[in-house]
Amino acid sequence: MHDTRRTVLKGIWAIGALASAAAAGLLSPVRAFAAWNKGAFEAKSAIDAMRALGMSSAEDSKAIQIRAPDIAENGAVVPIDITSDIPGTTSISVFIEKNPFPYTGTFDVSQGAIPYVHLRVKIGESSPVRVVVAAGGKHYTTAKEVKVTIGGCGG
Amino acid sequence: MRLAFVVTLACAALLLASCATPPRDYRPDALSLMQRDFHAKGIAGMDRLNEDSVQATCNKSQDNPPQEVADKLQKEQLAAVKWPADGKLLGDWKAGERIAQNGQGMAWNDKGGVGGSCYNCHQVGPRESSFGTVGPSLYQFAKKRGYSADIQRYAYGKIYNAKAYNLCSQMPRFGHVRALSEQQIKDLTALLMDPASPVNQ
Amino acid sequence: MRHALVLGLAAAISAAPWQQAAAQAADPTAAEFDKFREIMEQDNPAELFEAKGEELWRARRGPKNTSLEQCDLGLGAGVVKGAYAQLPRYFADVDRVMDVEARIVHCMMTLQGFKYEELAKQPFSSPVRTPEPVSLATYVAAQSRGMKIAPPQNHPKERDAYETGKAIFHYRAGAFDFSCASCHGEDGKRIRTQPLPNFTKPATAIAAVQGWPGYRMTGGVMHSLQWRLNDCYRQQRFPEPGYASETLSALLTYLTVNASGHVYRGPGIKR
Amino acid sequence: MADPMKIRATLQGDVADVRVLMAHPMETGQRKDAAGKIVPLHFIQTITAQLNGKTVFNADVSQAVSRNPVFAFKVKGAKAGDKLSITWQDNKGDKRTDEVVIGAGS
């Protein structure tokens, strides 16, 4: 399990490891909710979006739980439950790597919420769902593959 | 007098319990209601509500007509099959696979016939795991039955008019109603009969 | 998903989750779907339409500027609680059996002054528009959540509707020789990967009723049973049945009476 | 005019379990309408939750959130009778706020 996550992670990271290390030092690890981050939301790859958010140096973590179907009944509505057990978690970000615009959102739990969120998303084709958690000035990540199937009949 | 009255009452009670009368046939009620309530839309005209001889026979007998009636109608249906003039029954199995996958055609929002809807009801090729189970599996169709001219003719004929072989089969009569062209039926026949088709691997 | 749109053999009414589990116990894909069904049902966007329907029920609307609060759904004027569980039923004022949407349309016409032609023009939901009878039916159905399905069969016309509906269900015609029973008359069949519950038997007929009206994930729209039957007939390659017509009320009587005794769980969520 | 949200907030100890349904088309900008025309992007961008007027949860989201969105989150330090309000704003500037009183544990 752990190995799989590592491999997925490496795949994404290969391109931008250097740039992201630099970016991480410059940007505040706690996301400021000043403005909707257009650059990140319009990025066409997960790594570009993470870079725009200053999250691309995230370390692999087992303390983040993603509960999502292995095979989604309908890609238009895929339920995702995310819980972070990392002490001091301040935000949870979601990336659907194969979507045209992978960055799906950031949930700020630093002001009085528990590090948990449930959301439902559109997944265009089978894809890893990547989660990045900000905690104690650092970023942590894990991912879960969700398969999207061909439907039944048109009815 | 009194006795007669009692008897009449008893009869009425029996009638109310509906044990003295044969069950009422609701088909005429159903038909007139549908004739009144449906309307033509797109290519789906009101004539589609009319039963042809095969449909009527199957409807009236709950898909279980007397053997001699079925035999006679099957013969008529088989006689109406138009076999290819060039005598060739096998087209391109690759085109056949695409037709088998396609479930469109003949509905009120379609222009005409399009696909064969085969996977909706049958397992066909080995690579498609999303297949229905209303009809039997067609995987290894010719590998199991042989590649003879007779089996080729059966496959073509069955796709053209399933009712020519089994009167109340649930399968549509794709050639008979012009839902599929001669070439499309050849391609589907190839999908089932070509030794190179994935179906026979 | 693109794929799903082009498939279309025949009338498939999606099975309720437990039916799917029963039909495909050995299928790991179905088991995975079921695991997440409960989550989906817990927070179902159908509730938004239920709320909308309640608002519409109480609002003064139409040429007569009246609310629907005096609409008689079978249990007396204005009684909504439990009414859906006893529909379709016979209504003396129209001398026919009506299903929930037919009755709502009737009330919108008689109480509020709407015209049938207007209501029947675009009666089904799209991503941008949910017709009012659909939201209203969702509201009315939700007020029978947890109740036993018990459409009456006391009036002769209710029994006639059942028998006529049964005959309609089994009527094979059209370009593909299909009837409703072609897909929903046998146990354990499926179209592509979708289970085809047998509606002729009480144990499985509940799948025709449970979960309707339903929020459909594909397209994200709320649909009623009127829509479901309409789309079944499209895929059956028939001409189009009239919206809220007696034919559909009869068919719904047959299906719902077969499902009698099961507990209705409220508006649902569909694939 | 946006339709009301459906908010449920139930207590488990001093944590409020908040579940919200929002009525919104969440158009991706890729869907074509019946006439074949592209339906423009139209989606909720930000969500804010306040407990008795103090912000406790914030989210920025994209058009990948499903139509008629569903979210759930958990708020600490809540008690029965507290007011919980949720506001969303979309990319066209439309806004909607709804409020519930937190009920005792269910």
XYZ file of C-alpha atoms in Angstrom:
733
model
C 0.000 0.000 0.000
C 2.686 2.369 1.081
C 4.789 1.451 -1.921
C 1.965 2.193 -4.291
C 1.479 5.632 -2.849
C 5.177 6.315 -3.128
C 5.181 5.370 -6.776
C 2.221 7.562 -7.552
C 3.843 10.392 -5.719
C 7.117 10.035 -7.564
C 5.295 10.107 -10.862
C 3.852 13.496 -10.134
C 6.849 14.856 -8.439
C 9.451 13.962 -11.039
C 8.925 17.181 -12.968
C 8.785 19.767 -10.298
C 10.706 18.621 -7.247
C 13.302 21.380 -7.351
C 10.976 24.239 -8.037
C 8.585 23.086 -5.351
C 11.257 22.894 -2.671
C 12.055 26.507 -3.329
C 8.445 27.550 -3.385
C 7.720 25.842 -0.085
C 10.149 28.042 1.764
C 8.669 31.193 0.358
C 4.988 30.676 0.920
C 3.153 30.510 4.186
C 2.227 26.910 4.937
C -1.101 27.928 6.448
C -3.301 28.935 3.575
C -4.592 32.413 3.899
C -8.226 32.607 2.759
C -7.850 36.024 1.300
C -8.769 35.168 -2.251
C -9.825 32.245 -4.381
C -6.574 31.074 -5.947
C -7.281 31.458 -9.670
C -3.816 30.295 -10.728
C -4.111 27.046 -8.804
C -7.684 26.366 -9.912
C -6.805 26.940 -13.564
C -3.671 24.779 -13.493
C -3.950 21.806 -15.849
C -1.849 19.418 -13.747
C -1.908 18.547 -10.067
C 1.742 19.433 -9.653
C 1.294 22.883 -11.176
C -1.676 23.512 -8.909
C 0.260 22.350 -5.860
C 3.132 24.562 -6.821
C 0.787 27.543 -7.088
C -0.445 26.695 -3.593
C 3.037 26.161 -2.157
C 2.254 22.541 -1.393
C 4.488 20.678 -3.795
C 7.028 19.613 -1.173
C 4.432 17.526 0.647
C 5.683 14.368 2.332
C 3.922 11.062 1.996
C 1.840 10.322 5.099
C -0.157 7.411 6.454
C -2.000 9.638 8.890
C -4.443 10.883 6.271
C -7.480 8.718 5.565
C -9.334 8.994 2.293
C -12.580 7.082 2.088
C -13.814 6.950 -1.492
C -15.167 4.113 -3.645
C -12.652 1.892 -5.463
C -15.133 1.942 -8.345
C -17.538 4.855 -8.553
C -21.132 4.028 -9.473
C -21.333 7.339 -11.308
C -18.415 9.650 -12.041
C -20.718 12.665 -11.769
C -21.110 12.175 -8.027
C -18.204 10.524 -6.228
C -18.382 10.743 -2.420
C -15.114 11.423 -0.604
C -14.513 11.452 3.166
C -11.182 12.805 4.363
C -9.814 12.664 7.903
C -6.386 13.854 8.993
C -4.816 12.423 12.147
C -1.813 14.709 11.825
C -1.566 16.926 14.928
C -2.041 20.605 14.201
C -3.826 20.095 10.854
C -4.915 23.458 9.480
C -6.229 22.652 6.010
C -7.155 19.818 3.660
C -6.725 20.193 -0.112
C -8.058 17.869 -2.814
C -6.694 17.188 -6.309
C -8.269 14.867 -8.872
C -5.195 14.216 -10.934
C -6.823 13.219 -14.251
C -9.485 15.930 -14.279
C -8.898 18.786 -16.777
C -8.436 21.117 -13.801
C -7.186 18.865 -11.007
C -7.352 21.283 -8.068
C -10.781 20.768 -6.536
C -10.603 22.747 -3.330
C -9.101 23.550 0.045
C -10.949 23.204 3.350
C -9.634 25.415 6.154
C -10.165 23.745 9.519
C -7.793 25.976 11.491
C -10.434 28.222 13.026
C -12.474 25.761 15.041
C -13.267 22.727 12.881
C -12.066 19.172 13.259
C -9.755 17.973 10.433
C -12.497 16.163 8.557
C -14.475 16.921 5.431
C -17.004 15.153 3.216
C -17.519 16.307 -0.353
C -18.849 14.922 -3.642
C -17.007 15.489 -6.872
C -17.060 14.866 -10.604
C -14.376 12.505 -11.835
C -14.131 12.368 -15.634
C -12.003 9.230 -15.913
C -10.333 6.807 -13.508
C -7.905 8.881 -11.456
C -5.952 9.145 -8.251
C -7.619 11.449 -5.735
C -4.752 13.225 -3.994
C -5.089 14.925 -0.648
C -2.595 17.399 0.786
C -2.811 18.336 4.444
C -1.141 21.401 5.952
C -0.033 20.950 9.565
C 2.551 22.666 11.750
C 4.019 24.591 8.840
C 4.517 21.507 6.649
C 2.565 19.577 4.029
C 1.642 15.899 3.972
C 0.020 13.891 1.230
C -1.609 10.644 0.238
C -3.739 9.485 -2.678
C -6.418 6.946 -3.495
C -7.284 5.581 -6.929
C -10.945 5.839 -7.969
C -12.122 3.922 -11.036
C -14.953 5.322 -13.107
C -16.975 2.678 -14.965
C -19.090 2.491 -18.087
C -22.705 2.689 -17.076
C -25.649 0.384 -17.417
C -28.193 1.215 -20.048
C -29.095 4.789 -20.900
C -32.146 4.517 -18.689
C -91.046 -18.489 -5.759
C -89.220 -18.030 -2.547
C -86.835 -20.792 -3.457
C -86.122 -19.195 -6.805
C -85.303 -15.946 -5.114
C -82.839 -17.646 -2.791
C -81.204 -19.368 -5.726
C -80.903 -16.067 -7.562
C -79.249 -14.517 -4.523
C -76.826 -17.395 -4.289
C -75.896 -16.923 -7.948
C -75.341 -13.235 -7.413
C -73.024 -14.008 -4.487
C -71.086 -16.408 -6.641
C -70.767 -13.843 -9.399
C -69.528 -11.254 -6.934
C -66.895 -13.701 -5.775
C -66.063 -14.010 -9.461
C -65.850 -17.767 -9.341
C -68.724 -18.351 -11.695
C -67.420 -16.195 -14.564
C -64.308 -16.699 -16.626
C -61.606 -14.050 -15.949
C -62.223 -10.909 -17.982
C -59.808 -10.218 -20.800
C -58.321 -6.774 -20.214
C -56.357 -6.674 -23.469
C -59.040 -4.705 -25.337
C -59.192 -2.168 -22.478
C -55.410 -1.856 -22.489
C -55.282 -1.424 -26.249
C -57.960 1.251 -26.484
C -56.411 3.155 -23.578
C -52.989 3.093 -25.258
C -54.455 4.085 -28.631
C -56.036 7.093 -26.936
C -53.108 8.102 -24.686
C -50.038 7.645 -26.890
C -48.943 9.983 -29.669
C -46.438 9.769 -32.506
C -43.018 11.261 -31.800
C -40.065 11.511 -34.164
C -39.711 8.290 -36.142
C -41.945 6.417 -33.683
C -45.383 6.542 -35.293
C -48.647 5.357 -33.801
C -48.527 2.349 -36.150
C -45.961 0.914 -33.733
C -48.771 0.205 -31.285
C -50.383 -2.197 -33.769
C -49.477 -5.836 -33.347
C -48.315 -7.743 -36.405
C -49.212 -11.421 -36.659
C -46.166 -12.549 -34.671
C -46.657 -10.027 -31.872
C -50.381 -10.731 -31.658
C -49.834 -14.489 -31.503
C -47.232 -14.162 -28.757
C -49.222 -11.568 -26.793
C -52.382 -13.655 -26.835
C -50.620 -16.832 -25.746
C -48.242 -15.342 -23.148
C -45.349 -16.181 -25.494
C -46.433 -19.816 -25.676
C -48.438 -20.410 -28.879
C -49.579 -23.858 -30.053
C -46.765 -25.612 -31.917
C -48.509 -25.728 -35.292
C -49.278 -21.996 -35.147
C -45.679 -21.210 -34.220
C -44.314 -23.469 -36.985
C -46.465 -21.822 -39.619
C -45.548 -18.283 -38.608
C -41.846 -19.137 -38.241
C -41.885 -20.472 -41.801
C -43.431 -17.251 -43.036
C -40.851 -15.189 -41.179
C -37.985 -17.303 -42.531
C -39.331 -17.013 -46.077
C -39.245 -13.217 -45.719
C -35.532 -13.109 -44.838
C -33.615 -11.311 -47.615
C -30.319 -13.116 -48.085
C -27.430 -11.143 -49.594
C -27.538 -11.182 -53.377
C -23.785 -11.785 -53.592
C -24.143 -14.887 -51.408
C -21.507 -13.631 -48.978
C -22.618 -13.616 -45.346
C -19.445 -12.425 -43.617
C -18.401 -8.786 -43.469
C -15.829 -7.100 -41.235
C -15.828 -8.302 -37.615
C -14.205 -5.025 -36.443
C -17.124 -3.029 -37.793
C -19.363 -5.694 -36.258
C -17.900 -5.072 -32.806
C -18.748 -1.377 -33.083
C -22.313 -2.181 -34.134
C -22.634 -4.677 -31.277
C -21.555 -2.008 -28.779
C -23.964 0.617 -30.048
C -27.372 0.628 -28.364
C -28.903 3.471 -30.339
C -31.491 3.308 -33.057
C -35.225 3.164 -33.767
C -36.267 5.197 -30.692
C -38.275 8.410 -31.069
C -35.115 10.487 -30.620
C -33.175 8.544 -33.276
C -33.114 9.161 -37.022
C -33.439 5.482 -37.854
C -31.570 2.265 -37.172
C -28.042 2.684 -35.843
C -26.638 -0.076 -33.671
C -27.349 -3.677 -32.788
C -27.538 -3.265 -28.990
C -25.970 -6.738 -28.752
C -23.975 -6.163 -25.536
C -27.088 -4.904 -23.770
C -28.310 -8.502 -23.623
C -25.423 -10.797 -24.596
C -21.844 -11.464 -23.680
C -20.062 -11.197 -27.037
C -16.342 -10.412 -27.220
C -14.010 -11.242 -24.336
C -12.763 -7.706 -23.764
C -16.104 -6.127 -22.859
C -17.091 -6.915 -19.266
C -20.172 -4.691 -19.313
C -22.669 -7.042 -20.940
C -26.245 -8.059 -20.235
C -27.693 -11.474 -19.466
C -31.138 -11.322 -21.077
C -29.838 -13.489 -23.947
C -27.293 -16.330 -23.925
C -23.543 -15.733 -24.077
C -22.257 -15.575 -27.652
C -18.612 -15.848 -26.634
C -16.876 -18.518 -28.755
C -20.025 -18.705 -30.887
C -18.442 -20.436 -33.882
C -15.633 -22.080 -31.964
C -18.314 -24.101 -30.176
C -20.701 -24.616 -33.112
C -18.275 -24.846 -36.008
C -17.551 -22.495 -38.900
C -19.746 -24.268 -41.479
C -21.887 -22.552 -44.096
C -25.007 -23.740 -42.253
C -23.979 -22.058 -39.010
C -23.081 -18.895 -40.933
C -26.528 -18.911 -42.478
C -28.141 -19.503 -39.084
C -26.228 -16.581 -37.514
C -27.146 -14.220 -40.354
C -30.769 -15.348 -40.341
C -31.090 -15.137 -36.567
C -29.847 -11.535 -36.529
C -32.068 -10.694 -39.498
C -35.158 -12.235 -37.907
C -34.897 -14.065 -34.583
C -38.590 -14.918 -34.826
C -37.923 -17.138 -37.844
C -36.249 -19.588 -35.474
C -38.126 -19.061 -32.207
C -41.438 -17.299 -32.660
C -41.675 -15.534 -29.313
C -37.962 -14.921 -28.803
C -37.239 -11.703 -26.857
C -34.749 -10.662 -29.562
C -35.700 -7.919 -32.043
C -35.984 -8.671 -35.778
C -33.189 -6.351 -36.857
C -33.278 -7.027 -40.615
C -37.042 -7.527 -40.837
C -37.752 -4.044 -39.388
C -34.798 -2.393 -41.191
C -33.045 -1.529 -37.932
C -29.830 -2.917 -39.440
C -28.697 -2.895 -43.083
C -27.505 -5.924 -45.001
C -23.902 -4.779 -44.566
C -24.343 -4.304 -40.804
C -25.791 -7.801 -40.443
C -22.856 -9.188 -42.453
C -20.445 -7.391 -40.114
C -22.198 -8.801 -37.045
C -22.220 -12.261 -38.595
C -18.461 -11.879 -39.081
C -18.090 -10.884 -35.434
C -19.680 -14.214 -34.498
C -18.279 -16.403 -37.311
C -14.863 -15.091 -38.408
C -12.109 -17.322 -37.010
C -10.041 -14.142 -36.494
C -12.787 -12.414 -34.460
C -12.031 -12.031 -30.741
C -15.330 -13.819 -30.129
C -13.727 -17.080 -31.286
C -10.456 -16.764 -29.427
C -20.507 7.924 -19.119
C -20.590 9.073 -22.668
C -20.960 5.417 -23.360
C -23.898 5.020 -21.034
C -25.849 7.568 -23.004
C -25.741 5.682 -26.251
C -26.818 2.369 -24.791
C -30.454 1.815 -24.822
C -32.064 -1.515 -25.246
C -35.026 -1.345 -23.012
C -36.795 -0.225 -19.965
C -34.552 -0.535 -16.958
C -35.768 0.790 -13.668
C -32.784 0.718 -11.366
C -33.052 -1.664 -8.520
C -33.091 -0.466 -4.947
C -29.763 -0.990 -3.232
C -30.761 -4.084 -1.315
C -32.243 -5.579 -4.482
C -29.004 -4.956 -6.274
C -27.187 -6.656 -3.445
C -29.499 -9.629 -3.678
C -29.312 -9.865 -7.462
C -25.568 -9.552 -7.637
C -24.297 -10.748 -4.297
C -21.296 -12.264 -6.021
C -20.484 -9.136 -8.002
C -17.744 -7.117 -6.294
C -18.602 -4.004 -8.300
C -22.187 -4.045 -7.049
C -20.962 -4.638 -3.510
C -18.701 -1.606 -3.801
C -21.645 0.504 -5.075
C -23.776 -0.643 -2.146
C -21.110 0.348 0.385
C -21.425 3.960 -0.712
C -25.166 3.934 -1.298
C -25.898 4.577 2.350
C -23.646 7.639 2.347
C -25.322 8.944 -0.785
C -28.777 8.402 0.665
C -27.893 10.059 3.944
C -27.443 13.408 2.236
C -29.570 13.256 -0.865
C -30.071 16.382 -3.008
C -33.660 15.124 -3.439
C -34.268 16.943 -0.147
C -33.722 20.253 -1.910
C -36.596 19.427 -4.259
C -38.686 18.187 -1.363
C -38.251 21.613 0.259
C -39.015 23.342 -3.025
C -42.135 21.225 -3.404
C -43.356 22.138 0.064
C -42.882 25.814 -0.727
C -44.828 25.368 -3.990
C -47.594 23.457 -2.203
C -48.205 26.371 0.160
C -47.681 29.233 -2.307
C -50.587 31.057 -3.943
C -49.980 30.556 -7.618
C -51.537 30.275 -11.051
C -54.326 32.274 -12.700
C -56.531 31.672 -9.642
C -53.799 32.720 -7.200
C -54.502 29.798 -4.896
C -52.327 27.359 -2.984
C -52.605 23.579 -3.280
C -53.483 23.224 0.381
C -57.027 22.171 -0.498
C -55.840 19.500 -2.943
C -57.318 16.110 -2.118
C -54.693 13.413 -2.583
C -57.102 10.707 -1.509
C -57.173 11.103 2.254
C -59.234 14.301 2.240
C -58.602 17.880 1.174
C -55.218 19.090 2.351
C -54.036 15.781 3.858
C -50.529 15.092 2.587
C -49.177 12.843 5.322
C -49.441 9.236 4.224
C -51.281 10.029 0.988
C -48.514 8.868 -1.338
C -48.368 5.417 0.270
C -51.997 4.931 -0.835
C -51.613 6.051 -4.435
C -52.547 5.373 -7.187
C -56.234 5.306 -6.194
C -59.709 6.041 -7.516
C -60.970 9.640 -7.348
C -64.711 10.124 -7.677
C -64.405 13.712 -8.906
C -62.697 12.546 -12.104
C -64.085 9.003 -12.077
C -60.677 7.471 -12.709
C -57.593 6.140 -10.979
C -54.744 8.650 -10.623
C -51.121 8.345 -9.604
C -49.479 11.081 -7.566
C -48.338 13.252 -10.448
C -51.609 12.909 -12.355
C -53.414 14.046 -9.200
C -51.045 16.963 -8.613
C -51.513 18.076 -12.211
C -55.292 17.769 -11.723
C -55.127 19.972 -8.597
C -52.926 22.524 -10.350
C -55.536 22.704 -13.103
C -58.673 22.812 -10.965
C -57.453 24.801 -7.950
C -54.847 27.058 -9.514
C -56.138 27.336 -13.063
C -53.092 26.025 -14.902
C -53.682 24.429 -18.289
C -52.770 20.808 -18.998
C -51.110 21.834 -22.262
C -48.727 24.143 -20.383
C -47.877 21.545 -17.766
C -47.423 18.776 -20.345
C -45.262 20.855 -22.677
C -41.960 20.174 -20.894
C -42.919 17.898 -18.022
C -39.468 16.434 -17.296
C -36.441 17.858 -15.495
C -33.353 19.170 -17.247
C -30.117 20.426 -15.690
C -31.534 23.938 -15.748
C -35.199 23.388 -14.970
C -37.224 21.214 -12.623
C -40.936 21.317 -13.492
C -43.166 22.163 -10.536
C -45.129 18.875 -10.493
C -41.824 17.028 -10.058
C -40.879 19.002 -6.946
C -44.447 18.717 -5.676
C -44.476 14.940 -6.190
C -41.165 14.749 -4.322
C -42.660 16.680 -1.404
C -45.820 14.588 -1.318
C -43.854 11.321 -1.558
C -41.548 12.368 1.275
C -44.576 12.740 3.560
C -45.063 8.964 3.334
C -41.497 8.091 4.298
C -41.409 5.009 6.518
C -44.958 3.971 5.679
C -46.191 0.745 4.158
C -47.087 0.890 0.491
C -50.829 0.187 0.367
C -52.610 1.398 -2.776
C -56.284 0.481 -2.327
C -57.950 -2.159 -4.493
C -61.485 -1.680 -3.210
C -63.186 0.294 -5.953
C -63.948 -1.679 -9.143
C -62.017 0.917 -11.146
C -58.966 0.357 -8.955
C -59.128 -3.354 -9.726
C -59.710 -2.577 -13.407
C -56.685 -0.264 -13.399
C -54.546 -3.069 -11.979
C -55.673 -5.575 -14.600
C -55.423 -3.067 -17.445
C -51.959 -2.059 -16.209
C -50.968 -5.708 -16.196
C -52.115 -6.090 -19.806
C -50.221 -2.937 -20.793
C -47.121 -4.263 -19.019
C -47.202 -7.436 -21.086
C -48.107 -5.850 -24.438
C -45.360 -6.557 -26.985
C -45.274 -4.252 -29.970
C -43.149 -1.615 -31.657
C -40.039 -1.850 -33.797
C -38.268 -4.252 -31.417
C -41.226 -6.390 -30.252
C -40.649 -5.274 -26.666
C -43.022 -5.066 -23.747
C -42.225 -3.926 -20.207
C -42.005 -7.629 -19.387
C -39.227 -8.161 -21.963
C -36.850 -6.623 -19.437
C -38.772 -6.826 -16.161
C -40.562 -10.136 -16.358
C -37.842 -12.543 -15.264
C -35.589 -12.967 -12.252
C -31.878 -12.317 -12.163
C -31.375 -10.656 -15.545
C -29.383 -7.552 -16.248
C -28.848 -5.098 -19.090
C -25.154 -4.317 -19.464
C -24.257 -4.144 -15.745
C -27.622 -2.834 -14.558
C -29.871 -5.330 -12.754
C -33.363 -5.794 -14.231
C -35.716 -6.481 -11.339
C -38.759 -8.661 -11.989
C -41.799 -6.454 -11.487
C -44.317 -9.248 -11.898
C -43.455 -10.693 -8.489
C -44.234 -9.007 -5.143
C -40.776 -9.658 -3.696
C -38.977 -7.687 -6.398
C -41.695 -5.324 -7.647
C -40.724 -2.926 -4.860
C -37.752 -1.929 -7.032
C -40.213 -0.149 -9.342
C -41.405 2.056 -6.498
C -38.550 2.417 -4.048
C -36.275 5.372 -4.595
C -38.819 7.264 -6.736
C -39.112 10.150 -7.143
C -35.336 9.961 -7.491
C -32.400 12.317 -7.739
C -30.472 11.085 -10.729
C -26.705 11.454 -10.454
C -26.381 11.487 -14.243
C -27.218 15.079 -15.086
C -27.955 15.924 -11.441
C -31.717 16.162 -11.928
C -34.810 15.181 -9.984
C -37.049 12.722 -11.778
C -40.507 11.343 -11.126
C -42.037 8.013 -12.107
C -43.763 9.777 -15.006
C -40.306 10.433 -16.427
C -39.146 6.903 -15.680
C -42.036 5.331 -17.583
C -41.680 7.814 -20.438
C -38.022 6.928 -20.896
C -38.839 3.222 -20.653
C -41.241 3.607 -23.575
C -38.608 5.508 -25.554
C -36.208 2.629 -25.082
C -39.008 0.197 -25.776
C -39.188 1.883 -29.215
C -42.847 2.787 -28.737
C -44.510 6.100 -29.547
C -44.723 8.493 -26.599
C -47.217 7.990 -23.771
C -49.184 11.072 -22.754
C -47.951 12.859 -19.629
C -50.039 12.006 -16.566
C -52.288 9.859 -18.764
C -54.591 7.100 -17.617
C -52.364 4.541 -19.342
C -49.475 5.475 -17.055
C -51.732 5.572 -13.991
C -52.875 2.035 -14.831
C -49.308 0.848 -15.305
C -48.288 2.472 -12.001
C -51.263 0.816 -10.299
C -50.052 -2.580 -11.493
C -46.474 -1.920 -10.336
C -47.379 -0.337 -6.990
C -49.995 -2.909 -6.003
C -47.406 -5.618 -6.714
C -45.089 -3.774 -4.301
C -47.718 -3.533 -1.542
C -46.592 -4.206 1.993
C -43.019 -2.988 1.557
C -41.988 0.082 3.556
C -41.459 3.175 1.405
C -38.190 4.882 2.265
C -38.823 8.256 0.677
C -37.419 9.974 -2.404
C -34.176 8.310 -3.399
C -30.980 8.673 -5.352
C -30.439 6.918 -8.668
C -27.455 6.236 -10.827
C -32.601 33.736 -6.861
C -30.862 30.787 -5.328
C -32.942 28.238 -3.455
C -32.348 27.700 0.276
C -29.724 25.332 1.587
C -30.674 22.372 3.699
C -28.470 22.365 6.804
C -28.365 19.730 9.517
C -26.298 20.346 12.634
C -26.351 17.765 15.394
C -24.251 17.613 18.546
C -21.973 14.805 19.591
C -20.507 16.046 22.842
C -19.254 19.545 22.054
C -18.706 18.794 18.374
C -21.383 19.813 15.893
C -21.725 17.437 12.966
C -22.723 19.747 10.104
C -24.153 18.449 6.831
C -25.277 20.808 4.105
C -27.042 20.472 0.751
C -26.808 23.404 -1.656
C -28.953 24.028 -4.734
C -26.522 25.028 -7.477
C -25.985 23.909 -11.101
C -22.174 23.756 -10.759
C -21.709 24.128 -14.519
C -18.262 23.026 -15.681
C -18.225 25.200 -18.778
C -17.973 22.039 -20.882
C -21.569 20.877 -21.028
C -23.646 21.603 -24.125
C -27.327 22.453 -23.833
C -30.091 20.946 -25.983
C -29.337 23.451 -28.753
C -25.659 22.415 -28.796
C -24.415 25.605 -27.172
C -21.772 25.483 -24.428
C -23.237 26.336 -21.048
C -20.884 28.850 -19.402
C -18.962 28.148 -16.194
C -21.171 28.713 -13.195
C -20.064 27.331 -9.865
C -19.735 27.981 -6.162
C -16.246 29.241 -5.302
C -16.269 29.894 -1.580
C -18.094 28.518 1.438
C -17.915 29.968 4.946
C -19.467 28.645 8.141
C -19.933 30.765 11.240
C -20.791 29.699 14.777
C -22.570 32.531 16.585
C -21.040 34.958 14.105
C -17.458 33.692 14.331
C -15.936 31.971 11.298
C -15.165 28.330 12.050
C -14.821 26.735 8.607
C -13.820 28.002 5.190
C -13.556 26.402 1.792
C -12.498 27.374 -1.715
C -13.756 24.960 -4.351
C -13.806 24.386 -8.111
C -16.393 23.404 -10.721
C -15.425 19.749 -10.101
C -17.738 19.713 -7.096
C -20.908 17.837 -8.117
C -24.124 19.600 -9.111
C -26.293 20.402 -6.062
C -23.286 20.151 -3.730
C -23.147 18.170 -0.517
C -20.584 18.934 2.195
C -20.076 17.770 5.753
C -17.681 19.028 8.402
C -17.358 19.104 12.186
C -17.215 22.186 14.388
C -15.630 22.166 17.852
C -16.917 23.932 20.954
C -20.576 24.006 19.962
C -23.587 23.657 22.237
C -27.338 23.288 21.821
C -28.954 26.568 20.863
C -25.889 27.940 19.071
C -26.491 29.533 15.723
C -24.671 28.079 12.753
C -24.774 29.948 9.468
C -23.379 28.945 6.104
C -22.697 31.259 3.166
C -21.709 30.376 -0.364
C -20.672 32.673 -3.154
C -20.340 31.701 -6.808
C -18.270 32.942 -9.732
C -21.092 35.207 -10.910
C -21.192 36.915 -7.531
C -24.447 35.253 -6.443
C -24.570 34.643 -2.722
C -26.750 32.785 -0.295
C -26.713 32.509 3.511
C -28.816 30.160 5.617
C -28.829 29.610 9.345
C -29.857 26.829 11.721
C -30.002 26.495 15.476
C -27.936 23.566 16.623
C -30.141 20.883 18.092
C -29.340 18.598 20.979
C -27.654 15.316 20.010
C -29.805 13.115 17.836
